[in-house]
Structures are given as structure tokens and as C-alpha cells.
Coordinates of C-alpha atoms and ligand atoms in Angstrom, one line a residue:
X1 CA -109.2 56.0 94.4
X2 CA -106.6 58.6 93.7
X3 CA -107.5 61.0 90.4
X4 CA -105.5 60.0 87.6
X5 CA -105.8 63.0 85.1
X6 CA -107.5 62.6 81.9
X7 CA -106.0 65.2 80.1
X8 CA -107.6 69.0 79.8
X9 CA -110.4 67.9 77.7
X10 CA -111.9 65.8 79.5
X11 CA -110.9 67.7 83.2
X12 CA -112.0 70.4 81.8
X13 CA -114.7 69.2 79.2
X14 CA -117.9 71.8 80.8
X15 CA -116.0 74.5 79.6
X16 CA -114.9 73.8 76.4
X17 CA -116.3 73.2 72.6
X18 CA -116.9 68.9 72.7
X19 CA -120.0 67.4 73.1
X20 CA -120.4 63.7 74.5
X21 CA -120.1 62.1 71.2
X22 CA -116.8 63.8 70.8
X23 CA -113.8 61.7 70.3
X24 CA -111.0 63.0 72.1
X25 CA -107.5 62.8 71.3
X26 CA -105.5 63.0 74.4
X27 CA -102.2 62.3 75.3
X28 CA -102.7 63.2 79.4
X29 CA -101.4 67.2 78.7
X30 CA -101.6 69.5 81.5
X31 CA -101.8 69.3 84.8
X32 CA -98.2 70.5 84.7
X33 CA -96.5 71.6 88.1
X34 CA -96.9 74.6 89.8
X35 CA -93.1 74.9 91.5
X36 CA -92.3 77.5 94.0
X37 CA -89.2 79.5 92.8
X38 CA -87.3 80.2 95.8
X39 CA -84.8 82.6 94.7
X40 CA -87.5 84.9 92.6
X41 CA -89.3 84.8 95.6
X42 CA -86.3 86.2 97.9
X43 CA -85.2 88.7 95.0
X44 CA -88.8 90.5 94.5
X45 CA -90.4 90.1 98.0
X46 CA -93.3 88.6 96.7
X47 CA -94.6 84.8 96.3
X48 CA -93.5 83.4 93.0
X49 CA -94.4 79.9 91.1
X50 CA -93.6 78.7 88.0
X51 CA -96.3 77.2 85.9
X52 CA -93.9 74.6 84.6
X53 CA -94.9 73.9 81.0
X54 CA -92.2 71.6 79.5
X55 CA -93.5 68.7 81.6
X56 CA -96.4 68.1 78.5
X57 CA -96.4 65.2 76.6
X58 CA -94.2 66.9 74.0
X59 CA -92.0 69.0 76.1
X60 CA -93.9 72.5 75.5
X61 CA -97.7 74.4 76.3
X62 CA -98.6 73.7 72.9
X63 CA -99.7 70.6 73.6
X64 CA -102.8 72.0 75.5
X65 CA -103.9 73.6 72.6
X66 CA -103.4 71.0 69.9
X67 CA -105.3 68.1 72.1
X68 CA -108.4 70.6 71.0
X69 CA -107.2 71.4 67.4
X70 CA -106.0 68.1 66.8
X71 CA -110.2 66.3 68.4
X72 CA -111.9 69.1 66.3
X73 CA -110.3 68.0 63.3
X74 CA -111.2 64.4 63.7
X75 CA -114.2 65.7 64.4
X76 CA -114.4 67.3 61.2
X77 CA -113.3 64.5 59.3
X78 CA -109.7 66.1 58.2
X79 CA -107.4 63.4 57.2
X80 CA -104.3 66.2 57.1
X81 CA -103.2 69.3 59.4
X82 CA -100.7 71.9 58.6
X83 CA -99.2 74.4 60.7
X84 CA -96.5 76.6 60.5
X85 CA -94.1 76.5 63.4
X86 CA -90.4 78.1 65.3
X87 CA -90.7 74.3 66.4
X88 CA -92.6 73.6 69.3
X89 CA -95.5 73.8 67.2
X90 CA -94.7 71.5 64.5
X91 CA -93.5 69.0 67.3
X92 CA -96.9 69.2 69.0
X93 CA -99.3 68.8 66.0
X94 CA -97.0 65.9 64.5
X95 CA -97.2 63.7 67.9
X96 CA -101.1 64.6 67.8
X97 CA -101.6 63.8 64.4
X98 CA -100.0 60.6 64.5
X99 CA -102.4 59.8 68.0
X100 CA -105.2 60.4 65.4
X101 CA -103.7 58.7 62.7
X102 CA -103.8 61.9 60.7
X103 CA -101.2 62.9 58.5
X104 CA -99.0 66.5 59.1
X105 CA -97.8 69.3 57.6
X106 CA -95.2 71.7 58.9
X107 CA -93.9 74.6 57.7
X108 CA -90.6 76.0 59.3
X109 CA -88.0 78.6 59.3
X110 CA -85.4 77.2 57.3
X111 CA -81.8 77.0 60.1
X112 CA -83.9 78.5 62.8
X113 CA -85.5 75.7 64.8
X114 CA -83.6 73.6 67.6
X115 CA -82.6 70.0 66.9
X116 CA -84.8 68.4 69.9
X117 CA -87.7 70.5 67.8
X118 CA -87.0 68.8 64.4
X119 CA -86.0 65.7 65.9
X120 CA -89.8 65.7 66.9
X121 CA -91.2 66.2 64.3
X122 CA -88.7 63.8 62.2
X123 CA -89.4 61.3 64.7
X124 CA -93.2 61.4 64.3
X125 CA -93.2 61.3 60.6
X126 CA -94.5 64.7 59.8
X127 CA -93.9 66.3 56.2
X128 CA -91.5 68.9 56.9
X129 CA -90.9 72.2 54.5
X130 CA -88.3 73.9 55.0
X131 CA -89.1 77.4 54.3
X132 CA -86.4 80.5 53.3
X133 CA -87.8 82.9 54.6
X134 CA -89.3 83.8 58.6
X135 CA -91.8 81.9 61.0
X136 CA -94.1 85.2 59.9
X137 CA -93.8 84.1 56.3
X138 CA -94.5 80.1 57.2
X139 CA -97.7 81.3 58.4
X140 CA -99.0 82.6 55.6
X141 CA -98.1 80.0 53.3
X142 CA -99.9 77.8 55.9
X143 CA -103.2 79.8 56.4
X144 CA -103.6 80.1 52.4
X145 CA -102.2 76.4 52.0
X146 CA -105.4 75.7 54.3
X147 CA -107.8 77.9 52.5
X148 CA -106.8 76.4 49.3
X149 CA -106.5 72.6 49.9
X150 CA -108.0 69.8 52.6
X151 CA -105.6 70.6 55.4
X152 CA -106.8 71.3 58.7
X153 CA -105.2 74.4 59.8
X154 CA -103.9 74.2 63.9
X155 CA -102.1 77.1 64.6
X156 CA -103.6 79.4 67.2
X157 CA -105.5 81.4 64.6
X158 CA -107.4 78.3 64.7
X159 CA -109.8 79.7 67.7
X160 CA -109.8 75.8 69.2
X161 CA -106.2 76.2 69.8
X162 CA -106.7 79.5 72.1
X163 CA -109.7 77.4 73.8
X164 CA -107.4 74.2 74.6
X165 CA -104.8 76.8 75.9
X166 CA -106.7 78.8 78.4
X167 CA -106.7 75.8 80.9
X168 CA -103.4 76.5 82.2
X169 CA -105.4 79.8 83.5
X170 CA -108.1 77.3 85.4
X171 CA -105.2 74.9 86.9
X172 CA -103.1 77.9 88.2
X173 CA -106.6 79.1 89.9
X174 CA -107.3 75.2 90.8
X175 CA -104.3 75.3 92.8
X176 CA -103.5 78.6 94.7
X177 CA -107.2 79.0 95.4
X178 CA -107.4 82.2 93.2
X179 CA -105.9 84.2 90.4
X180 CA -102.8 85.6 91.4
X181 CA -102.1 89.4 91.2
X182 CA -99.6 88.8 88.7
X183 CA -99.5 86.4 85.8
X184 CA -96.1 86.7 84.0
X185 CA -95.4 84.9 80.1
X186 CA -93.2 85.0 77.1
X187 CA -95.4 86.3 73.9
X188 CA -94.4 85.6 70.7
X189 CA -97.2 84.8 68.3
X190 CA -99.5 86.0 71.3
X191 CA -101.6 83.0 71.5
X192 CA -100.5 82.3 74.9
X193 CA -101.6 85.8 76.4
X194 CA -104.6 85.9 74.5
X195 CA -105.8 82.0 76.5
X196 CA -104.4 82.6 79.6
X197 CA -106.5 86.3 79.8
X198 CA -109.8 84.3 78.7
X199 CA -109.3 81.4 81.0
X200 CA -108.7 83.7 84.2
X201 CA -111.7 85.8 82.8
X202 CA -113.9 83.0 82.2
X203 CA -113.0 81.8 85.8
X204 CA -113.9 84.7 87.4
X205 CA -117.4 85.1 86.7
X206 CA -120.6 82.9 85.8
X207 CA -120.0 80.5 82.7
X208 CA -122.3 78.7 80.5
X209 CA -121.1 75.3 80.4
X210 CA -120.8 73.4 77.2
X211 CA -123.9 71.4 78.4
X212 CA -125.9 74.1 79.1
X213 CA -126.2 74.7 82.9
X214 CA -124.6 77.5 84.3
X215 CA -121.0 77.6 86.3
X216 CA -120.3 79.7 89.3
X217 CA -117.4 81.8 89.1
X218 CA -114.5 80.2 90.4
X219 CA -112.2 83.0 91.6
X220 CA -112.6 86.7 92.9
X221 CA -110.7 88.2 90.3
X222 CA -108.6 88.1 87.5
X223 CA -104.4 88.8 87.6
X224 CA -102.8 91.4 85.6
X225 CA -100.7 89.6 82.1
X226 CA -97.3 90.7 81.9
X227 CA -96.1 89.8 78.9
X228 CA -92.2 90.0 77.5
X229 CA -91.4 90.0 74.1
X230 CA -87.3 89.5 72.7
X231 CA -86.2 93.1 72.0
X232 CA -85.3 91.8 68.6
X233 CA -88.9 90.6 67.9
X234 CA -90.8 92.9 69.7
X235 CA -93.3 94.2 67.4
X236 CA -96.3 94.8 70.2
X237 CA -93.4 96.7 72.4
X238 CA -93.1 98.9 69.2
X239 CA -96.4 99.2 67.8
X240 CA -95.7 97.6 64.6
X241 CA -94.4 94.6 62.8
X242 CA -90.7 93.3 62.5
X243 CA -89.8 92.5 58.7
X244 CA -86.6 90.7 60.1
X245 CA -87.1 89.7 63.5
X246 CA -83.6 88.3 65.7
X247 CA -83.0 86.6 68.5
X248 CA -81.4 83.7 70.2
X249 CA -84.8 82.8 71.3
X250 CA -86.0 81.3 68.5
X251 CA -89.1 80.3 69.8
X252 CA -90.5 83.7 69.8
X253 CA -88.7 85.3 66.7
X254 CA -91.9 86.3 65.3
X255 CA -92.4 89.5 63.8
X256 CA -96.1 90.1 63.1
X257 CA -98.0 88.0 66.2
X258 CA -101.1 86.5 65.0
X259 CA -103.3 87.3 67.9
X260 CA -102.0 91.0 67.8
X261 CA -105.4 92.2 68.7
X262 CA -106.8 89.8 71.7
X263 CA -103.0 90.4 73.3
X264 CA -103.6 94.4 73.6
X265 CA -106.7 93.5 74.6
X266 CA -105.0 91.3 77.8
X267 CA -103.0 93.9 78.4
X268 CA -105.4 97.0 78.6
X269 CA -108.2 95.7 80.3
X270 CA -105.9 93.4 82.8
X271 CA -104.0 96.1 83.6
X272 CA -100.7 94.2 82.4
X273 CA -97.9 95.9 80.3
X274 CA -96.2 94.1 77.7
X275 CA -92.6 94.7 77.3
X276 CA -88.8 93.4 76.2
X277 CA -86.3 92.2 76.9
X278 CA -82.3 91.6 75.5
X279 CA -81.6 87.8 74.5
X280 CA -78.5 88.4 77.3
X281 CA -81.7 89.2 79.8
X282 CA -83.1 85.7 78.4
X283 CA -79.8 84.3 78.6
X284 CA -79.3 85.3 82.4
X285 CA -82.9 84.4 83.3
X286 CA -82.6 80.8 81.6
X287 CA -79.6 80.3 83.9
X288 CA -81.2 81.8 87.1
X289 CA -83.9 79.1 86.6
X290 CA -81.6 75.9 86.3
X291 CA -78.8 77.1 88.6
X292 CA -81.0 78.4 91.7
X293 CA -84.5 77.4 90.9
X294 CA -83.5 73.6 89.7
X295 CA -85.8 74.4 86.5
X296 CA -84.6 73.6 83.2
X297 CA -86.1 75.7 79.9
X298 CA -85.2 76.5 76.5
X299 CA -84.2 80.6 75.8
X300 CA -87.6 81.4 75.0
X301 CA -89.4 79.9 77.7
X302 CA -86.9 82.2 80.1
X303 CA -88.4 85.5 78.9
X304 CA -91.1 85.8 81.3
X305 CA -88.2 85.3 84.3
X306 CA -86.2 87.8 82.4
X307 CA -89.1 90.6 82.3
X308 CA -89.8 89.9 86.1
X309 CA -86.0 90.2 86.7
X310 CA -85.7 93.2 84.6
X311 CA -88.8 94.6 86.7
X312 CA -87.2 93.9 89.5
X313 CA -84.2 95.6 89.0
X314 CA -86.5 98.6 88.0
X315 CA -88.3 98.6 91.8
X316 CA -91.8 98.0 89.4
X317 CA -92.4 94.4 91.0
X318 CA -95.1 94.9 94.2
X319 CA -93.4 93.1 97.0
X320 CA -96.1 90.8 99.2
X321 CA -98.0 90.3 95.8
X322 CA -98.0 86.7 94.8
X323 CA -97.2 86.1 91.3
X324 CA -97.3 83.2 88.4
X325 CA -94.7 83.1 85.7
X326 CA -95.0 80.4 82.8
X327 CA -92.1 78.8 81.6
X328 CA -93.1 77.4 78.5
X329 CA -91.1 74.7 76.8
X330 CA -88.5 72.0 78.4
X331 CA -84.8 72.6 78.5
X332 CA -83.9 69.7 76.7
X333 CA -85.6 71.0 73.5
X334 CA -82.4 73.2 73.2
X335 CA -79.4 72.1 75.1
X336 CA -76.8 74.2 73.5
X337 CA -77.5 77.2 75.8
X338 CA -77.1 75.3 79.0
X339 CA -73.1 74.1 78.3
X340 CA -72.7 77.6 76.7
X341 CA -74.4 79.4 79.9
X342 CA -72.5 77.3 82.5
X343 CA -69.2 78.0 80.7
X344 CA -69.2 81.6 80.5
X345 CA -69.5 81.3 85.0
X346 CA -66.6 78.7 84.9
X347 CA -64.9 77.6 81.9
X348 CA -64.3 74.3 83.1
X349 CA -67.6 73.4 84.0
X350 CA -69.0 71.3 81.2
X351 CA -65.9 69.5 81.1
X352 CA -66.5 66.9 83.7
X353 CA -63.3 66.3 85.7
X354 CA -61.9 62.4 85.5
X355 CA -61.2 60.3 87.7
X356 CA -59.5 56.6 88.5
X357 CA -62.1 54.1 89.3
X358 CA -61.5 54.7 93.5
X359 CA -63.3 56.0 96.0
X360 CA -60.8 57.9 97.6
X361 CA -60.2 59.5 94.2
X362 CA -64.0 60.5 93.7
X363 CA -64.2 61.9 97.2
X364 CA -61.0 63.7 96.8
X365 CA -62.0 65.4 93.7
X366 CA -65.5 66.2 95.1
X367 CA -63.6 68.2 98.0
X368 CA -64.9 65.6 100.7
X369 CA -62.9 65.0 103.4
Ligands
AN7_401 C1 -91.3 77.8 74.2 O1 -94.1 76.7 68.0 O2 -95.0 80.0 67.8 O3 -97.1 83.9 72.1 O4 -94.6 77.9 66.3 O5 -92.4 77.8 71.6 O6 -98.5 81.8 72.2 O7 -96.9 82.3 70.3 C2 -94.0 79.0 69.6 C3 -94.1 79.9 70.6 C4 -93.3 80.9 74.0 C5 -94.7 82.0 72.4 N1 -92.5 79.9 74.4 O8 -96.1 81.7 72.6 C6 -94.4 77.8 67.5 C7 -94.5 79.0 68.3 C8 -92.2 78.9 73.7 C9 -92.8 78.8 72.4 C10 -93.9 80.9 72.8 C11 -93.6 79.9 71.9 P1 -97.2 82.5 71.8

């Protein structure tokens, strides 16, 4: 019978923190395509794929994460999570909770998250606060909210969150056979880097499992993590937080990452670099992806294509190498940019031309002869 997957708990369930008697709350995350991108490829010389995160259950990587967060705090007996969130968070835990019949709590930048974001978390019934003030400043309220009162916190300080995450590290290996040289992502928070480097680690040595026995390594090595920040909310780039981080991207308009630490870390000892880039870069890179690689991402997810691009143009991208970039989040989660982006090529182009209800008048205005 073919394999149906189950979900990276229970795929991956030797190498993560459940036991048997664990519950798990699942809604079939991960085992999200690995597409080759055809035009990166030709640009850099090299083999490229994108790890293609928007096809989870709630449109982003997050969801990886929160299937853990979201079984531990069943576990646990929490009847409420909180979390604060530039969106795809808040979307994430809300759907999860709901699957657990627990209740949510996001916190949010007040004007900065996308509609498909909030319509998320609207549409799952979460309690959303509005905060004035950044996604930095959410955080806090959030981490002290949980210190304080009985809500479960699930944002990636939460350490189940990083362990749900790193299994996009073990499908990429899963797939190609090994790590890649390369393993490109946008860091915001710095969750994302901080999982993916365990996971390729983990993979690529001997493992206690969960149940005790131990697990060969899986790959010969490890990749390095090259990680792109928006030049607006770049505070690893610079070596210190952003008060006021900017940026179209406001899935990464974070100014003092979480997992500040664990994302040097990733980058020192994989021998990555972690860098910026302009929200025009982001802009260009989101439209590279869903004009020539058929790939559709919000701004933020584009980063990672923007660094390589930016790389590229730089000569610093090894040709021959073969390389992995994450796009994170789905493109419907933030529309806008799409009509905006095609318009500035062709200012016709997202209005659709019209035409009599005829054949000969659709063919004609398609050009076909
Ligand atoms: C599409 O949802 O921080 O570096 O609150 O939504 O692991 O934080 C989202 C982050 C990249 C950055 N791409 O990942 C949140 C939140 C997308 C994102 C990131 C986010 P991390």
C-alpha cells in the first residue's frame, strides 16, 4: 500500500520528545515539496530546489513546529496557549489549538500583519490583541503573560517548537540522499536557522532515539546555513538589536531575534554567513519565483531567493554545488505584492483584457492564429 504521511510526529517520532502514550495533535504537516527551480539553477551554475513550505496545513513552516508545541501542551494539561506573532504564527497555533480543543491567545503588531494572516486567526476563533507597539514588544508581553498566568507559551523560545521544526532538515536529506552543500533561509526571529542546523546535525551522526536505541547517521555531512535577514530588520547583520525595525516583509520585521544565540551558532560552526538584503531585493526575488519558477510566496518567504540572487550577482555562489533554499509561507497569505509586482513589468497586466463571449474573439486576443 502506498505511504500516506502521518504528519512529522509520528514520521519522525524516534527522534523527537513523545513517548507512546503521547497524544498527538496532527494536521498531516510536512512532507512539503522539494521543487527544482529551473531558472536559479541556470543563473548560479549549480543545482537548486526549493523546500516549498506554504504547502502546510496552514500555508507556512510554522506549522511543523506547533504540531509539537501544540501535543506537549496537551500533554501538559494546558487548556490555553499564547503566542506572539508577525502572523504566520498566530495563524498556526490558532488552527492547532482549535484541533486540540484548546483555547488561543495571540498577540500582534497592531497594522502590520497581512489579511490572509488575520483572516486565520479570525477564522479559527483565536483571541486576538492587537498590540501598539513591534512583534519584538508582542513577545515580551507574551513570555511574561505566560510566566504569570496558565497559558502555554508556543513561540520558538518554547524549545518543542525548534524540535518540531528541524524535520524539514531530515526530509531535505530523505530526499536528495544527503545534505546539500548549501542550505539557504529567511531569518527573522531565528528559529528557523537554529532547527534546520540541529536537524542536519542530528542527521549526520549517531542519535539516541526517543526510545532508547541508537540511530545511525543518516548523511555524510552537514550543509552550510545562509541566512538573509531584511536590511531594515537586520539586527544579526549588525550585531545588535533594531528598536524600530522596517520592512515590506513583515514576516521578518523583527528586531531583537529570539534565538539570537543558536543562529550565530548555525552560522559559525556551519560555515554559513548570515546577511541582508533591500525589500526591492525581496521584491524582485518574490517575482523571480512566481514568474520563472511557477512558485508563489509572500515577501518574506522570498528573502532566502533574494540573498542567493544577491550572491550571485557578487560571483560568491559555488557553481556545480547543489543547493536548498526554503521558501517559507504561501503566496496567498499576502496577495497584494503579486498585482503590485506584475504591474510595475506591464501596467496592464492585472487588468485582465475582455472579451465577447466567441471563440474567435478569445483566440484573437490571445495572439492565436
Ligand atoms: C514566512 O509568525 O516570527 O527566523 O511570528 O512568517 O524562524 O522567525 C514568522 C517568521 C520566515 C522567519 N518566513 O522565521 C511569526 C514569525 C516567514 C515567517 C520567518 C517567518 P524565523
Amino acid at each position: 500500500m502506498a505511504h500516506v504521511w502521518q504528519g512529522v510526529i509520528n514520521e519522525y517520532k524516534d527522534r523527537l520528545p513523545v513517548t507512546k502514550q503521547t497524544e498527538v495533535i496532527t494536521m498531516g504537516e510536512g512532507g512539503t515539496p522539494l521543487i527544482q527551480a529551473r531558472a536559479l539553477s541556470e543563473l548560479t551554475g549549480s543545482t537548486v530546489w526549493l523546500k516549498f513550505e506554504g504547502m502546510n496545513p496552514t500555508g507556512s513552516f510554522k506549522d511543523r513546529g506547533m504540531t509539537m508545541a501544540i501535543t506537549k501542551a496537551k500533554e501538559s494539561g494546558a487548556k490555553a496557549v499564547v503566542c506572539a506573532s508577525t502572523g504566520n504564527t498566530s495563524a498556526s497555533a490558532a488552527a492547532y489549538a482549535k484541533q486540540a480543543g484548546m483555547r488561543s491567545a495571540v498577540l500582534v503588531p497592531e497594522g502590520k500583519i497581512s489579511m490572509g494572516k488575520m483572516s486565520q486567526a479570525v477564522a479559527h476563533g483565536a483571541d486576538i490583541i492587537q498590540i501598539d507597539g513591534n512583534f519584538d514588544n508582542c513577545l515580551e508581553v507574551a513570555r511574561k503573560l505566560s510566566e504569570s498566568y496558565p497559558v502555554f507559551l508556543v513561540n520558538s523560545v518554547n524549545p518543542y517548537r525548534i524540535e518540531g521544526q528541524k524535520t524539514a532538515a531530515f526530509e531535505v536529506v530523505d530526499t536528495l540522499g544527503d545534505a546539500p552543500d548549501i542550505h539557504v533561509l529567511p531569518v527573522g526571529n531565528a528559529g528557523n536557522i537554529t532547527a534546520y542546523w540541529k536537524g542536519y546535525r542530528e542527521y549526520a551522526q549517531e542519535t539516541p532515539a526517543t526510545s532508547g536505541e541508537t540511530l545511525p547517521a543518516v548523511s555524510t555531512r552537514t550543509p552550510a546555513m545562509w541566512g538573509f535577514q531584511a536590511e531594515g530588520a537586520a539586527p544579526l547583520v549588525l550585531g545588535h538589536p533594531v528598536t524600530e525595525p522596517e520592512t515590506i516583509a513583515t514576516a521578518i520585521r523583527i528586531g531583537n531575534p529570539a534565538s539570537w544565540d543558536t543562529a550565530i551558532a548555525a552560522r559559525d560552526e556551519s560555515g554559513g554567513l548570515i546577511d541582508s538584503v533591500s525589500d526591492v531585493e525581496i521584491l524582485e526575488a518574490h517575482r523571480w519565483l512566481s514568474s520563472r519558477e511557477g512558485v508563489f510566496v509572500e515577501p518574506g518567504s522570498a528573502s532566502g531567493v533574494a540573498g542567493l540572487l544577491k550572491k550571485a550577482r557578487a560571483g560568491e555562489v559555488p557553481r556545480d554545488a547543489t543547493i536548498v533554499v526554503t521558501v517559507t509561507g504561501h503566496g496567498l497569505k499576502d496577495p497584494q505584492w503579486a498585482i503590485k509586482g506584475a504591474e510595475a513589468e506591464d501596467p496592464t497586466a492585472a487588468e485582465p483584457k475582455r472579451v465577447a463571449f466567441d471563440v474567435v474573439s478569445v483566440a484573437s486576443a490571445l495572439g492565436l492564429e
